[in-house]
mmCIF file of C-alpha atoms and ligand atoms in Angstrom:
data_model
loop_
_atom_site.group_PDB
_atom_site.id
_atom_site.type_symbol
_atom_site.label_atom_id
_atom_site.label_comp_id
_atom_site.label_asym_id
_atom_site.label_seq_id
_atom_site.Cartn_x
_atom_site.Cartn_y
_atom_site.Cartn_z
ATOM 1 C CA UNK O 51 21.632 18.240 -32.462
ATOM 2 C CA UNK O 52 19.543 14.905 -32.826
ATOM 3 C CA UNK O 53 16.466 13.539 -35.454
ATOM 4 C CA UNK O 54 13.047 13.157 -33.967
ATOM 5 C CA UNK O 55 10.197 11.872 -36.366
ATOM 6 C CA UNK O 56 6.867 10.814 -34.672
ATOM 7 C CA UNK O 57 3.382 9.213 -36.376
ATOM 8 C CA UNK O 58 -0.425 8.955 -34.997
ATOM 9 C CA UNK O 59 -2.448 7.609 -37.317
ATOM 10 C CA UNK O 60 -4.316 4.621 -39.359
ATOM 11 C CA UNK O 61 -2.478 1.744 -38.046
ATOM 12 C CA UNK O 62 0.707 0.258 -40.242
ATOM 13 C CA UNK O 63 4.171 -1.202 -39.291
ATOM 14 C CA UNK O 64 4.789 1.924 -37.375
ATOM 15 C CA UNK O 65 8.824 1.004 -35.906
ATOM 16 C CA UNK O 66 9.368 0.567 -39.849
ATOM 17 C CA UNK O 67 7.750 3.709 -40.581
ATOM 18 C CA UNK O 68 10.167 5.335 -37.934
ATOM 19 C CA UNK O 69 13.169 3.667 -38.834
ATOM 20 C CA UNK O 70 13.403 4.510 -42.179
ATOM 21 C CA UNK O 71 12.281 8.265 -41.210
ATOM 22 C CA UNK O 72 15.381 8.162 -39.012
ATOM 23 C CA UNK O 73 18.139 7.366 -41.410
ATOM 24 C CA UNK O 74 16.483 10.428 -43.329
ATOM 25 C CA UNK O 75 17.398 12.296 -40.330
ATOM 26 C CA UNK O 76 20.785 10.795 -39.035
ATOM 27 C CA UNK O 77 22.852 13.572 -40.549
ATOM 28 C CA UNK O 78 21.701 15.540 -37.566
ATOM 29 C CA UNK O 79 23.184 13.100 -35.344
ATOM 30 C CA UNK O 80 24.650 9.412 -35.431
ATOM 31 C CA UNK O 81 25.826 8.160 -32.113
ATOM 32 C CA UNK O 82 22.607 5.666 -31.060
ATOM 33 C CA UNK O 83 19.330 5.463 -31.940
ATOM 34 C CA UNK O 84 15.604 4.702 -30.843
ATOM 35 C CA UNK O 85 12.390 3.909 -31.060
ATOM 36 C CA UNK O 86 9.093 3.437 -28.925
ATOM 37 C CA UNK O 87 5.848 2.215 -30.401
ATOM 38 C CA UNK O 88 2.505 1.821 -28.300
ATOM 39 C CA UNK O 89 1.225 -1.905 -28.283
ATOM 40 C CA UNK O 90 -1.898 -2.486 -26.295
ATOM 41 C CA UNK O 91 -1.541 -1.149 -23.021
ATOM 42 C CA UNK O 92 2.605 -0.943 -22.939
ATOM 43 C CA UNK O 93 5.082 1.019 -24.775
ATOM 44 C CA UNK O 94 7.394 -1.581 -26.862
ATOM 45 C CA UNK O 95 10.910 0.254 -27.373
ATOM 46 C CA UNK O 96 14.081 -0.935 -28.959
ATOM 47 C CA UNK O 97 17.350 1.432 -28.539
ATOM 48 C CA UNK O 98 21.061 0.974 -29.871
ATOM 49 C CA UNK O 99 24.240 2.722 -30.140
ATOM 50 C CA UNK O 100 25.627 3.247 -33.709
ATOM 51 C CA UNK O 101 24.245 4.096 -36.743
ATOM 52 C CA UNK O 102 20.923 2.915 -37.823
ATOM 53 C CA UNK O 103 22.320 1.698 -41.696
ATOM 54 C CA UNK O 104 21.330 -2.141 -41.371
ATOM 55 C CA UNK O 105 19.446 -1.833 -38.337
ATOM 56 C CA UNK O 106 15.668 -3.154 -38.153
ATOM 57 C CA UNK O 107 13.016 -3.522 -35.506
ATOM 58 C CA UNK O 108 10.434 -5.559 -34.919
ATOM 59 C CA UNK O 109 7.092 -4.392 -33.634
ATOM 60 C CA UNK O 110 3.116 -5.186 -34.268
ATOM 61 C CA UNK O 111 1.211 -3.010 -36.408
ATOM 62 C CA UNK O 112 0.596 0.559 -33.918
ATOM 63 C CA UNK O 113 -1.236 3.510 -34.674
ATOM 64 C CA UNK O 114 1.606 5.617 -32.349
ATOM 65 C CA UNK O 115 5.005 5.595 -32.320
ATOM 66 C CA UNK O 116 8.362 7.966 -32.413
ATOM 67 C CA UNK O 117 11.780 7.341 -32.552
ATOM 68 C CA UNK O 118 15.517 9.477 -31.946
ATOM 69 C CA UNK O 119 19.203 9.505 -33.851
ATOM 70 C CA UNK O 120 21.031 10.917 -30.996
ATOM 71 C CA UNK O 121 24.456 13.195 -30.780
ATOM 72 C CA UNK O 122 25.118 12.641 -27.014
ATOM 73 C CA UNK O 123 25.986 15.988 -25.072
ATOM 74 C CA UNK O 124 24.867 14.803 -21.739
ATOM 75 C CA UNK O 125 26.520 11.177 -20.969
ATOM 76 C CA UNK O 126 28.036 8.343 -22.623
ATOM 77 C CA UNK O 127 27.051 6.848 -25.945
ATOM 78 C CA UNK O 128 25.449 3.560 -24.538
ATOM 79 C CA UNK O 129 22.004 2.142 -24.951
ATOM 80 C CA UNK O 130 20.618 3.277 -21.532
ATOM 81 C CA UNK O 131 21.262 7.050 -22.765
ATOM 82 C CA UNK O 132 19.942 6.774 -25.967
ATOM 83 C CA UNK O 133 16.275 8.017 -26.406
ATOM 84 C CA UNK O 134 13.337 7.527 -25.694
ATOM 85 C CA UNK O 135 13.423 7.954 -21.678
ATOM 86 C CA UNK O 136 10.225 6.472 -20.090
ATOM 87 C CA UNK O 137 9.101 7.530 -16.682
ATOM 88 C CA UNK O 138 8.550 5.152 -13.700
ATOM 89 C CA UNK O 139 5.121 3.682 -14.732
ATOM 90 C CA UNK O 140 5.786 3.320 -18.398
ATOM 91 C CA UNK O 141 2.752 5.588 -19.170
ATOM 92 C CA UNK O 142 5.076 7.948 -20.711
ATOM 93 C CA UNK O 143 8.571 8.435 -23.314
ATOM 94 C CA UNK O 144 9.864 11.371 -24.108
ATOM 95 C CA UNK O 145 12.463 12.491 -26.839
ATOM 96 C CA UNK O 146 14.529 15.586 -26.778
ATOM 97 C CA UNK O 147 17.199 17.414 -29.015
ATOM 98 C CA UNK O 148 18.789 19.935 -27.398
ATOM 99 C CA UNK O 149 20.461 20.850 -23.738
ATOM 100 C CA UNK O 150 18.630 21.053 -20.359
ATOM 101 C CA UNK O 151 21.699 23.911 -18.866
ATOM 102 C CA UNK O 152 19.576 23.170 -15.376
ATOM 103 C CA UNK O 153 19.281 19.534 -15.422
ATOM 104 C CA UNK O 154 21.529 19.199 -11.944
ATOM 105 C CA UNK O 155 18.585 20.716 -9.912
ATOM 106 C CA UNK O 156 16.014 19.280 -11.555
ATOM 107 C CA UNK O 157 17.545 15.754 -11.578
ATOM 108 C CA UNK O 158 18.119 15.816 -7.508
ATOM 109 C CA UNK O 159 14.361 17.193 -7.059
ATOM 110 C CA UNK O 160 12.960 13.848 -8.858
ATOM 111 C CA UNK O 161 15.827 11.372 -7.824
ATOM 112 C CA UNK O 162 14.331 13.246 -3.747
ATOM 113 C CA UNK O 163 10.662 12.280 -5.055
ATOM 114 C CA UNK O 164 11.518 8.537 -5.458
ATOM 115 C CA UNK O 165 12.113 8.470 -9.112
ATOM 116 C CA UNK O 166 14.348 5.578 -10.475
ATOM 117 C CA UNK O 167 16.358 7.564 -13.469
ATOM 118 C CA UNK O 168 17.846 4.851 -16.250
ATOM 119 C CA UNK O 169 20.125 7.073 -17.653
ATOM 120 C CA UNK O 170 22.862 9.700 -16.994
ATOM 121 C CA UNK O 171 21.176 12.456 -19.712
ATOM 122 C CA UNK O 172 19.583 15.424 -19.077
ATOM 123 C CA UNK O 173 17.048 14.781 -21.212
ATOM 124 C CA UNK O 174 15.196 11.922 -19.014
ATOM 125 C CA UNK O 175 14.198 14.549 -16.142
ATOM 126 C CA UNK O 176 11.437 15.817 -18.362
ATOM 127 C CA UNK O 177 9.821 12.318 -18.499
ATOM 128 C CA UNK O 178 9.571 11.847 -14.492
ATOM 129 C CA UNK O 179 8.629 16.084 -14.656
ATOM 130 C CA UNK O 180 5.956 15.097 -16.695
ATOM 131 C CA UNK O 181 4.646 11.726 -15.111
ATOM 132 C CA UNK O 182 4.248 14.137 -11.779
ATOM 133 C CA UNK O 183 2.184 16.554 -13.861
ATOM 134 C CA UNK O 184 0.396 14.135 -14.928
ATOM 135 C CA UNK O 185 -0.003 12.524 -11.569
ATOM 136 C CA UNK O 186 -1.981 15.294 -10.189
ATOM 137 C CA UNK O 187 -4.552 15.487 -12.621
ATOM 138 C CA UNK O 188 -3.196 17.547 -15.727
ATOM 139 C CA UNK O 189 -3.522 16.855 -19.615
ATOM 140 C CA UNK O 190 -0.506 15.604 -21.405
ATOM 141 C CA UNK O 191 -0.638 19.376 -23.006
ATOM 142 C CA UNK O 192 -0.759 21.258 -19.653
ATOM 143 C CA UNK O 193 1.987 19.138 -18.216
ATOM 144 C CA UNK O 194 4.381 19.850 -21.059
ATOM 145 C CA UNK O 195 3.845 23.479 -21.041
ATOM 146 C CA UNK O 196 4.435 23.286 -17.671
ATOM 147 C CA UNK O 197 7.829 21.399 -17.204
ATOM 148 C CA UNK O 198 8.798 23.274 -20.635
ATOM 149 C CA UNK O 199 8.702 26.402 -18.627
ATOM 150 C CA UNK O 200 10.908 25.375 -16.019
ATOM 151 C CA UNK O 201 13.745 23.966 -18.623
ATOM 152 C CA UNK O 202 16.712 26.116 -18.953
ATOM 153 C CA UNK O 203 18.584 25.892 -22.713
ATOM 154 C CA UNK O 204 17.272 25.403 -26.274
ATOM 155 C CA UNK O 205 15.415 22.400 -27.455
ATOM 156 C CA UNK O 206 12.439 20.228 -29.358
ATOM 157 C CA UNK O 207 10.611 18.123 -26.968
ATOM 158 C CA UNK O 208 8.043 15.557 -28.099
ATOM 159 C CA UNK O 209 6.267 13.337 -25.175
ATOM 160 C CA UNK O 210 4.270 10.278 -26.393
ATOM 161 C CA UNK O 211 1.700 9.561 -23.564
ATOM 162 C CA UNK O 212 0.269 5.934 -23.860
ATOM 163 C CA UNK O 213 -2.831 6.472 -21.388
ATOM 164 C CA UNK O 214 -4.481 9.269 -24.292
ATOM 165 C CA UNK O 215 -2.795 7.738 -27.324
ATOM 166 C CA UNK O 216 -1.624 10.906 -28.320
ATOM 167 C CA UNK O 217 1.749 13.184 -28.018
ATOM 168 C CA UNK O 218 2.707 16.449 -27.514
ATOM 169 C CA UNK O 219 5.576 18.534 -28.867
ATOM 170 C CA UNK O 220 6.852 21.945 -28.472
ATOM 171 C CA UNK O 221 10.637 23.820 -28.689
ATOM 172 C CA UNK O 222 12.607 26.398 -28.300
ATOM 173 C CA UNK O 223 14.823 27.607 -30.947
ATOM 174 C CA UNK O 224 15.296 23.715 -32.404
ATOM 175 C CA UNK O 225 13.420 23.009 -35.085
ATOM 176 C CA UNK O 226 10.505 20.859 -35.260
ATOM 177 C CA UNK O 227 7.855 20.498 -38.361
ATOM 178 C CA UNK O 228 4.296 19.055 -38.155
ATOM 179 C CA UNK O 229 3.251 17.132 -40.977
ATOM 180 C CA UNK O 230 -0.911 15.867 -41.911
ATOM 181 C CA UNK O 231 -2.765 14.377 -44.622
ATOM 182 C CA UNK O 232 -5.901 12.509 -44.396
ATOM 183 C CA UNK O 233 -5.442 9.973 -41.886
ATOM 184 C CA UNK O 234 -2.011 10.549 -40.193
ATOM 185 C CA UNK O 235 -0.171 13.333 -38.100
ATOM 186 C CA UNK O 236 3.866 13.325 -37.952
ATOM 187 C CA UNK O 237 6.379 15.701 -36.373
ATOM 188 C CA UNK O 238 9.832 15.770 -37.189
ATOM 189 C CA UNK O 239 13.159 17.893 -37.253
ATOM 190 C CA UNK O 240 13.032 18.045 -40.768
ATOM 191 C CA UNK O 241 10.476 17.911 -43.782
ATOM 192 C CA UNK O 242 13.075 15.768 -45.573
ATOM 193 C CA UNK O 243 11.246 13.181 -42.736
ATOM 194 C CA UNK O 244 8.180 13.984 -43.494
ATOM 195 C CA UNK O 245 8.170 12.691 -47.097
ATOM 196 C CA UNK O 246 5.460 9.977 -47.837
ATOM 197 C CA UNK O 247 3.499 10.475 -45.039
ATOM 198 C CA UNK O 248 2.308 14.837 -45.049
ATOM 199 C CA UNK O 249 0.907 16.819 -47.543
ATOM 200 C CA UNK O 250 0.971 19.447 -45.739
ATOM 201 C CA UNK O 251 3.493 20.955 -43.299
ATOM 202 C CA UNK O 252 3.700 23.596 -39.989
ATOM 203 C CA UNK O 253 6.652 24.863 -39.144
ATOM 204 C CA UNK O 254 6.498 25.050 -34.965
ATOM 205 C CA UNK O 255 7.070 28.869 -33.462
ATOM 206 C CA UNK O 256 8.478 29.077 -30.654
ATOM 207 C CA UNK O 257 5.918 29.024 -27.540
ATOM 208 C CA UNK O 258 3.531 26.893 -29.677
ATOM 209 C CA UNK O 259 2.306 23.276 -29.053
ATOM 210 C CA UNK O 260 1.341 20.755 -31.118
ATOM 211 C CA UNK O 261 -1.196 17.883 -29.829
ATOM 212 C CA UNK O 262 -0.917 14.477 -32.113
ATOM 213 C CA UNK O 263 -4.093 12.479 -31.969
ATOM 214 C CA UNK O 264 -4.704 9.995 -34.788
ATOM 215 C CA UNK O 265 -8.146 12.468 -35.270
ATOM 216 C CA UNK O 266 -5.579 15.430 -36.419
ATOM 217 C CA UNK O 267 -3.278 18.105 -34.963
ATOM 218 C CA UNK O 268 -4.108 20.988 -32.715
ATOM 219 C CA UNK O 269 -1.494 23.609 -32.892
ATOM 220 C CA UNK O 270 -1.906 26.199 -29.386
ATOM 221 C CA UNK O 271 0.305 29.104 -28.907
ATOM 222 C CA UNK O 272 1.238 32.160 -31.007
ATOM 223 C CA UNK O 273 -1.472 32.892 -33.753
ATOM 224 C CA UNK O 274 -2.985 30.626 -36.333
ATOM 225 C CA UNK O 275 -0.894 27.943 -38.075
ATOM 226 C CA UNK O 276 0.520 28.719 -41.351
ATOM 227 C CA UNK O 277 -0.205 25.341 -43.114
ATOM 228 C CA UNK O 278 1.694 25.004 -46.421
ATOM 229 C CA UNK O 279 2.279 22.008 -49.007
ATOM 230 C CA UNK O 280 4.987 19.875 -48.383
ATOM 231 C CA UNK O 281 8.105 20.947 -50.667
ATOM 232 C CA UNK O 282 10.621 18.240 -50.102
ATOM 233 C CA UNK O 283 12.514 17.548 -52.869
ATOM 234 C CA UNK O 284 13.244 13.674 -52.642
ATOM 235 C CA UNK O 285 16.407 13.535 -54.712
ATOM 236 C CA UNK O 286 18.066 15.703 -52.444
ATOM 237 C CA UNK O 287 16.988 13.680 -49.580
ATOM 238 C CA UNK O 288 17.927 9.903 -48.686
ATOM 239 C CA UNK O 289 21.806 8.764 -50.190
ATOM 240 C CA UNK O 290 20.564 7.724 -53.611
ATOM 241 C CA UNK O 291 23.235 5.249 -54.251
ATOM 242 C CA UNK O 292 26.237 7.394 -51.687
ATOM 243 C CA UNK O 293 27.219 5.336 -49.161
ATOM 244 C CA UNK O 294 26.908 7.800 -46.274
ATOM 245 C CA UNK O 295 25.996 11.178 -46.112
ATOM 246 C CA UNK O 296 29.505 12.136 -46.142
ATOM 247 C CA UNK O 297 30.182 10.688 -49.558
ATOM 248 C CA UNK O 298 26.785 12.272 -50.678
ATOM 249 C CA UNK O 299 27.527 15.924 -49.770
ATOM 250 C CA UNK O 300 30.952 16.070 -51.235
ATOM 251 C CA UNK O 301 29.941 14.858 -54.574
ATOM 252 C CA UNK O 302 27.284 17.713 -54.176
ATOM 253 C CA UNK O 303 29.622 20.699 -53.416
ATOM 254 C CA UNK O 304 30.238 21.827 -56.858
ATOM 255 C CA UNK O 305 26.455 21.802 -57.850
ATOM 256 C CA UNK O 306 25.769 23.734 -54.827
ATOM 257 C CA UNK O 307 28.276 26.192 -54.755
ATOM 258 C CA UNK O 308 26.754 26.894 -58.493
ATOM 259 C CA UNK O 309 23.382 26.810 -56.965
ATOM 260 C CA UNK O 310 24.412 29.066 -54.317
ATOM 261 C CA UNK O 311 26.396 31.838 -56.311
ATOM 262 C CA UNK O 312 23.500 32.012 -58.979
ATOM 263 C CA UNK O 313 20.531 32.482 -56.388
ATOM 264 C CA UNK O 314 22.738 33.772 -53.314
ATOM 265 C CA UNK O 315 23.950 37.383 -54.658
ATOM 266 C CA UNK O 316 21.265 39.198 -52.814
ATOM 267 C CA UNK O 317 22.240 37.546 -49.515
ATOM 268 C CA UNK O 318 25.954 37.710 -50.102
ATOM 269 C CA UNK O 319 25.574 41.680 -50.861
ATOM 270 C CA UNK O 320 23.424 42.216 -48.133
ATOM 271 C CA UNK O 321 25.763 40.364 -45.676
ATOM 272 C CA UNK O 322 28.594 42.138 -47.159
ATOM 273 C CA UNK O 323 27.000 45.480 -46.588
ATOM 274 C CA UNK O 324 26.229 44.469 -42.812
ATOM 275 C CA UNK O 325 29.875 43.854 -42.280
ATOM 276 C CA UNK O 326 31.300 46.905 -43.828
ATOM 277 C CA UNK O 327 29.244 48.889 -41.338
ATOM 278 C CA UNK O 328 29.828 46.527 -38.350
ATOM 279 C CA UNK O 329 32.791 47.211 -35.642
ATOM 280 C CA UNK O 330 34.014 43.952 -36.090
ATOM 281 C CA UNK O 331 32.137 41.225 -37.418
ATOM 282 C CA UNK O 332 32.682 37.149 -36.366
ATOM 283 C CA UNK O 333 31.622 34.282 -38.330
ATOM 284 C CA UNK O 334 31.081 31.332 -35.695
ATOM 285 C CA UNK O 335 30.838 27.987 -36.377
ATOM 286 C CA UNK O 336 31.221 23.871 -34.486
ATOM 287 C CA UNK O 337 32.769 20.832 -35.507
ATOM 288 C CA UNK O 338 32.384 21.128 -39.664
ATOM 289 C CA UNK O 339 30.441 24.380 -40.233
ATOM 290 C CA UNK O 340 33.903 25.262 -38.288
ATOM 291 C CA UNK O 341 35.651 25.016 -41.382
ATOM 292 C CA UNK O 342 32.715 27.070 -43.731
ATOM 293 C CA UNK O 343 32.788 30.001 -41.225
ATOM 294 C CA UNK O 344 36.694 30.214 -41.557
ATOM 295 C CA UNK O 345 36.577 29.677 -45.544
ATOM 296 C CA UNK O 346 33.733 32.217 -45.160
ATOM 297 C CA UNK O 347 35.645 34.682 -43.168
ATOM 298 C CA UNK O 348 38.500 34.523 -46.435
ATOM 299 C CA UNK O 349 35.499 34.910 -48.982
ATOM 300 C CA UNK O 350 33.857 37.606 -47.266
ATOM 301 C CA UNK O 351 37.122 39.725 -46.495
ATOM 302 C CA UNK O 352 37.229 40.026 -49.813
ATOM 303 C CA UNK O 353 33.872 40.820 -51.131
ATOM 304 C CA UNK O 354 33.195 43.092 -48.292
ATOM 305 C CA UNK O 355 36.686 44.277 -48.597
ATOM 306 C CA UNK O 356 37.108 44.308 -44.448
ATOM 307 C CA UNK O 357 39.021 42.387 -41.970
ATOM 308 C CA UNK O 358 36.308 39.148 -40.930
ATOM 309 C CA UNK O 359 37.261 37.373 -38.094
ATOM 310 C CA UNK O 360 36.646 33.600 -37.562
ATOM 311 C CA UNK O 361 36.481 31.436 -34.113
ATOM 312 C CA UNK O 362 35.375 27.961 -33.376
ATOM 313 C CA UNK O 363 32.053 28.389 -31.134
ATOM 314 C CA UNK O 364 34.274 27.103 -28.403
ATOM 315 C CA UNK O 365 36.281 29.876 -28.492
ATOM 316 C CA UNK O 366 34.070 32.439 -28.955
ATOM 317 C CA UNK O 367 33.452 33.903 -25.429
ATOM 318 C CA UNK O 368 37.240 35.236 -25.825
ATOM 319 C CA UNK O 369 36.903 37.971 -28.397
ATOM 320 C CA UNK O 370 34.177 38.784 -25.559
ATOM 321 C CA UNK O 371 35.596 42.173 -24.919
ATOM 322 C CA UNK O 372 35.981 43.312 -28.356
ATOM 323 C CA UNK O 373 32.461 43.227 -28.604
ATOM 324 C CA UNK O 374 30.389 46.340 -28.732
ATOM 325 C CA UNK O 375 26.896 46.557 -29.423
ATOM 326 C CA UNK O 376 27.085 46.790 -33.858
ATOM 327 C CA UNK O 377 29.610 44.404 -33.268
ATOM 328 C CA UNK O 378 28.242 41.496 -36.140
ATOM 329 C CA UNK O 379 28.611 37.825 -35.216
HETATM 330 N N1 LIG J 447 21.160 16.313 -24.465
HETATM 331 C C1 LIG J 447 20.539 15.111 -24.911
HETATM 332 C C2 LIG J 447 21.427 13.898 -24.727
HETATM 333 O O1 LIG J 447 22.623 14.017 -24.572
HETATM 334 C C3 LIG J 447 20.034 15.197 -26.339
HETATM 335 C C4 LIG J 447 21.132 15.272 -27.340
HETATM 336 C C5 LIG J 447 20.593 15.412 -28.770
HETATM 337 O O2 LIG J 447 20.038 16.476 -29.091
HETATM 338 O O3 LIG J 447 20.765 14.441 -29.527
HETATM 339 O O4 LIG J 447 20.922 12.812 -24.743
#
C-alpha cells in the first residue's frame, strides 16, 4: 500500500501542493517519501526515507508535479528506492503502489537493453518499459496501456512524462481517484487528497486511463465517467491537533463503533446471513486489520451464531484444502 497525489494545472508552488497532499495520505504508507516536479526542460525531484511530518521541499513555481509515501515490499527503505523512478533520459518518473509478481523477467530484459536501474524495486521497470515505448514513436497513453498489460500483480500506476507536460494513470484493483475543477486536474489514492484542489471526483475502473493535461482530463476505457462532487469531509481528514494518525484513530474508535452499529445493521445482517449458509467462512486480514478480522471472527460467531474462522493473510493458503466452492472468505 503507498499514497500517490499528482497536479497539472495553473502554475503554483506545486512540491508544496504535493507535500502537504502526502501527509494526507501517509496512513497508507510511511517508510520514505517523494516528489518530482517539472521545471523547464528537467524533472526536479527530492526523495527521503521517514515520515514526511517536518519535511519541506523546495521547488519553483510548476504547473506538473506528483509525489509518493511509500510502504516498501520490493527492497530496502533507502532513498534510491523510494519513488519516483525516472528512466535513463530523465524524460520520464513514474510512481506505483502495488506489486509487479513478474518484475525478475522484466528487470533482466531492460538491465539486457542497456538500461542503468537506480534502485532494487520492482516498481522502476515500468519507467525504462515506458521510455522504450516511447522510444519508438508511441503516446505517453499507448505506452502505458501497453507495459500495463504486460505487469503481473495489482496496482495504481501514474507516469508523469516531461516531453508532453502531461501524465497518465491507470490500476488494477488499487485505488486511484481523479479530481478537476476549473483550472487543475489531480489524481490520488484517496479523495481525502483531493481536498482544496477538485470539485469534482472519478473514481478509476479498472481497465480505464486517465490523461492529465493542464487543459483537463480524458478518462479512456470502460464506459463514460461517472463524475460526482467531491464529498470529503475535512474533519475526518488531516490530525486536527493528534499527533499521528495513530493517536487520531484511537481517540475515534468509540465514535465509530457508534457510527458503525447505528448505520451498519443492514451489512452486519446481510454478512451474517452469508455465513450461516457458507461451508466455512474466513475473515482475513495483514498487519492491524489482523487484529479486526480476529475480533470480527468473535463478533460474528455470535451474531451469526456459527463457528468463524480467522487467519493472518500470511497464513491463509493453509486452510487451502478446507475450501470448497461456498466456502466464504
Ligand atoms: N512495490 C513498490 C515498492 O516496494 C511499491 C510499494 C508501495 O505500494 O508503496 O517500492
Amino acid at each position: 500500500m503507498c499514497g500517490i497525489f499528482g497536479y497539472v494545472g495553473e502554475p503554483i508552488d506545486v512540491g508544496a501542493a504535493v507535500l502537504d497532499a502526502l501527509r494526507t495520505l501517509e496512513y497508507r504508507g510511511y517508510d520514505s517519501w517523494g516528489v518530482a516536479v517539472g521545471v523547464d526542460g528537467h524533472l526536479a525531484m527530492t526523495k527521503s526515507p521517514g515520515k514526511i511530518a517536518g519535511a519541506s521541499v523546495d521547488f519553483p513555481d510548476s504547473d506538473i508535479g506528483f509525489g509518493h509515501t511509500r510502504w516498501a515490499t520490493h527492497g530496502g527503505v533507502t532513498e534510491a528506492n523510494a519513488h519516483p523512478h525516472l528512466d535513463c533520459s530523465g524524460r520520464v518518473a513514474v510512481i506505483h503502489n502495488g506489486i509487479i509478481e513478474n518484475f525478475r523477467s522484466l528487470r533482466q530484459e531492460v538491465e539486457a537493453k542497456g538500461h542503468l536501474l537506480r534502485s532494487e524495486t520492482d516498481s522502476e521497470v515500468i519507467a525504462h518499459l515506458i521510455e522504450d515505448e516511447l522510444a519508438s514513436g508511441s503516446t505517453p497513453r499507448q505506452a502505458l496501456e501497453s507495459v500495463f498489460a504486460r505487469l503481473d500483480g495489482l496496482g495504481a500506476v501514474i507516469v508523469l512524462d516531461l516531453a508532453t507536460r502531461t501524465m497518465v494513470a491507470t490500476k488494477r484493483t488499487s485505488p486511484l481517484v481523479i479530481g478537476r475543477n476549473c483550472s487543475k486536474v489531480t489524481v490520488a489514492s484517496d479523495e481525502i487528497a483531493l481536498a482544496g484542489h477538485a470539485t469534482e471526483v472519478h473514481y478509476l475502473e479498472d481497465g480505464e486511463m486517465a490523461l492529465l493535461t493542464a487543459g483537463g482530463v480524458e478518462i479512456a476505457g470502460a464506459g463514460s465517467p461517472a463524475w460526482s462532487t467531491i464529498s470529503v469531509d475535512q474533519t475526518r481528514s488531516g490530525l486536527n491537533g493528534f499527533p499521528d494518525f495513530m493517536s487520531k484513530e484511537m481517540a475515534e474508535q468509540p465514535d465509530v463503533l457508534e457510527r458503525l452499529v447505528a448505520e451498519g445493521a443492514p451489512q452486519i445482517e446481510t454478512l451474517a446471513t452469508a455465513i450461516k449458509e457458507s461451508y466455512g467462512a474466513y475473515l482475513i486480514g495483514c498487519g492491524t486489520a489482523s487484529y479486526a478480522a480476529l475480533t470480527g471472527s468473535y463478533l460474528f460467531s455470535r451474531i451469526a451464531a456459527r463457528h468463524v474462522n480467522f487467519a493472518p493473510g500470511s497464513e491463509f493458503k493453509y486452510y487451502e484444502h478446507f475450501l470448497r466452492h461456498d466456502s466464504l472468505a
